[in-house]
Coordinates of C-alpha atoms in Angstrom, one line a residue:
M9 CA 27.6 -19.1 -8.0
K10 CA 25.0 -20.2 -10.5
A11 CA 26.2 -22.0 -13.7
K12 CA 25.1 -20.5 -17.0
T13 CA 23.7 -22.9 -19.6
T14 CA 23.8 -22.3 -23.3
K15 CA 20.4 -23.8 -24.0
T16 CA 17.2 -24.5 -22.2
V17 CA 14.9 -27.2 -23.5
I18 CA 11.3 -27.6 -22.7
A19 CA 10.3 -31.1 -23.8
E20 CA 7.2 -33.0 -23.6
S21 CA 7.4 -35.3 -20.6
R22 CA 5.4 -37.7 -18.6
R23 CA 5.4 -38.3 -14.9
E24 CA 6.7 -41.7 -13.8
E25 CA 6.5 -42.8 -10.3
R26 CA 8.9 -45.5 -9.1
F27 CA 10.4 -46.9 -6.0
V28 CA 14.1 -46.5 -5.2
P29 CA 16.2 -48.4 -2.6
I30 CA 15.8 -47.1 0.9
N31 CA 19.4 -45.7 1.1
W32 CA 19.4 -44.3 -2.5
G33 CA 20.8 -40.8 -2.5
R34 CA 22.5 -41.1 0.9
S35 CA 26.0 -41.8 -0.4
E36 CA 28.2 -39.9 -2.8
L37 CA 28.0 -42.8 -5.3
S38 CA 24.2 -43.1 -5.3
R39 CA 23.9 -39.3 -5.6
F40 CA 26.3 -39.3 -8.5
L41 CA 24.2 -42.1 -10.2
A42 CA 21.1 -40.1 -9.7
V43 CA 22.6 -37.0 -11.3
A44 CA 23.9 -39.1 -14.2
E45 CA 20.3 -40.4 -14.8
Q46 CA 19.0 -36.8 -14.7
Q47 CA 21.7 -35.8 -17.2
A48 CA 20.7 -38.7 -19.5
H49 CA 17.1 -37.5 -19.5
A50 CA 18.3 -33.9 -20.2
T51 CA 20.5 -35.1 -23.1
Y52 CA 17.7 -37.2 -24.5
A53 CA 15.5 -34.1 -24.6
S54 CA 18.0 -31.6 -25.8
L55 CA 19.9 -33.6 -28.4
P56 CA 17.2 -35.5 -30.4
E57 CA 19.4 -35.8 -33.5
W58 CA 22.2 -37.5 -31.6
I59 CA 19.8 -39.8 -29.8
S60 CA 18.2 -40.7 -33.2
A61 CA 21.6 -41.6 -34.5
M62 CA 22.4 -43.8 -31.5
E63 CA 19.0 -45.4 -31.8
A64 CA 19.5 -46.1 -35.5
I65 CA 22.8 -47.8 -34.8
D66 CA 21.2 -49.8 -32.0
A67 CA 18.3 -50.8 -34.2
A68 CA 20.6 -52.0 -37.0
L69 CA 22.5 -54.1 -34.5
I70 CA 19.3 -55.6 -33.0
E71 CA 17.7 -56.2 -36.4
G72 CA 20.6 -58.2 -37.7
A73 CA 21.1 -60.2 -34.6
P74 CA 18.7 -63.1 -35.4
E75 CA 20.5 -63.9 -38.6
Y76 CA 23.8 -63.7 -36.9
F77 CA 22.8 -66.2 -34.2
H78 CA 20.4 -68.5 -35.8
E79 CA 21.9 -72.0 -35.8
I80 CA 25.4 -70.8 -35.3
D81 CA 28.0 -73.2 -36.6
A82 CA 31.2 -73.8 -34.6
A83 CA 33.3 -71.7 -36.9
R84 CA 31.1 -68.6 -36.2
Q85 CA 30.7 -68.9 -32.5
M86 CA 33.8 -66.8 -31.6
S87 CA 32.7 -64.2 -34.0
C88 CA 29.3 -64.0 -32.4
R89 CA 30.7 -63.8 -29.0
L90 CA 32.9 -60.8 -30.1
F91 CA 29.9 -59.2 -31.8
M92 CA 27.9 -59.5 -28.5
R93 CA 30.8 -57.9 -26.6
A94 CA 30.8 -55.0 -29.1
F95 CA 27.0 -54.7 -28.8
G96 CA 27.0 -54.6 -25.0
T97 CA 29.9 -52.2 -25.0
F98 CA 28.1 -49.9 -27.5
R99 CA 25.1 -49.7 -25.1
A100 CA 27.4 -49.0 -22.1
A101 CA 29.2 -46.3 -24.1
T102 CA 25.8 -44.8 -25.1
R103 CA 24.8 -44.7 -21.4
L104 CA 28.0 -43.0 -20.4
A105 CA 27.8 -40.5 -23.3
I106 CA 24.3 -39.3 -22.6
S107 CA 25.1 -39.1 -18.9
G108 CA 27.8 -36.6 -19.7
Q109 CA 30.8 -38.9 -19.1
L110 CA 32.4 -38.2 -22.5
F111 CA 36.1 -39.0 -21.7
E112 CA 35.1 -42.4 -20.3
T113 CA 32.9 -43.0 -23.4
V114 CA 36.0 -42.7 -25.7
V115 CA 37.6 -45.7 -24.0
L116 CA 34.5 -47.8 -24.6
V117 CA 34.1 -46.7 -28.2
R118 CA 37.6 -47.9 -28.8
S119 CA 36.7 -51.3 -27.3
V120 CA 33.5 -51.4 -29.5
L121 CA 35.7 -50.8 -32.6
E122 CA 38.3 -53.4 -31.6
S123 CA 35.7 -56.1 -30.8
S124 CA 33.8 -55.4 -34.0
V125 CA 37.0 -55.7 -36.1
Y126 CA 38.0 -58.8 -34.3
A127 CA 34.5 -60.3 -34.8
W128 CA 34.7 -59.6 -38.5
A129 CA 38.2 -61.1 -38.8
C130 CA 37.2 -64.2 -36.9
G131 CA 34.1 -64.6 -39.0
H132 CA 35.9 -64.2 -42.3
S133 CA 39.3 -65.7 -41.6
E134 CA 40.1 -69.2 -40.2
P135 CA 43.7 -68.2 -39.3
H136 CA 42.4 -65.2 -37.3
R137 CA 39.7 -67.3 -35.6
Q138 CA 42.3 -69.9 -34.6
A139 CA 44.8 -67.2 -33.4
W140 CA 42.1 -65.7 -31.2
E141 CA 40.9 -69.0 -29.8
H142 CA 44.5 -70.2 -29.0
R143 CA 45.8 -66.9 -27.6
D144 CA 45.6 -68.1 -24.0
R145 CA 47.6 -71.4 -24.6
G146 CA 51.0 -69.8 -24.1
D147 CA 53.3 -66.9 -24.8
E148 CA 53.9 -67.9 -28.5
E149 CA 50.2 -68.2 -29.1
R150 CA 49.6 -64.8 -27.5
R151 CA 52.3 -63.2 -29.6
A152 CA 50.8 -64.8 -32.8
A153 CA 47.4 -63.4 -31.9
R154 CA 48.8 -60.0 -31.4
R155 CA 50.5 -60.2 -34.8
A156 CA 47.3 -61.5 -36.5
F157 CA 45.2 -58.7 -35.0
A158 CA 47.7 -55.9 -35.5
W159 CA 46.8 -53.5 -38.3
D160 CA 49.2 -55.2 -40.8
G161 CA 47.9 -58.7 -39.8
L162 CA 44.3 -57.6 -40.4
K163 CA 45.1 -56.1 -43.8
A164 CA 46.7 -59.4 -44.9

């Protein structure tokens, strides 16, 4: 049975020759990864407005990075680490989204939002930064960090 598609896109393209590992495509996992890459190309061609939006977000994050990380003082280091976690997770979520793995993308988008909020809180609030940095010292510190980073704790 042949699947019906709702839209066919003919996009300008270029031929790219590349080498792949000798066993690529011989296991279920590598075949899945190859299909995911093909899906990413198809999404890139068929949804240019979505790709443009993701590229704009990515560019905004990259353009601001030098000022975030130039001569980082000790108080801002944790905030910068959390920002980098959010940035890396954003790129991973983008890759999953354009490959068609939308449900998995939702999990990562939540992580992006959480890391971003935590980065902002640690960068603007000494009590939040200390709560985050001390959360692995014991049960009470972990509970204090959970309270600080709960919605009510972030609004305070």
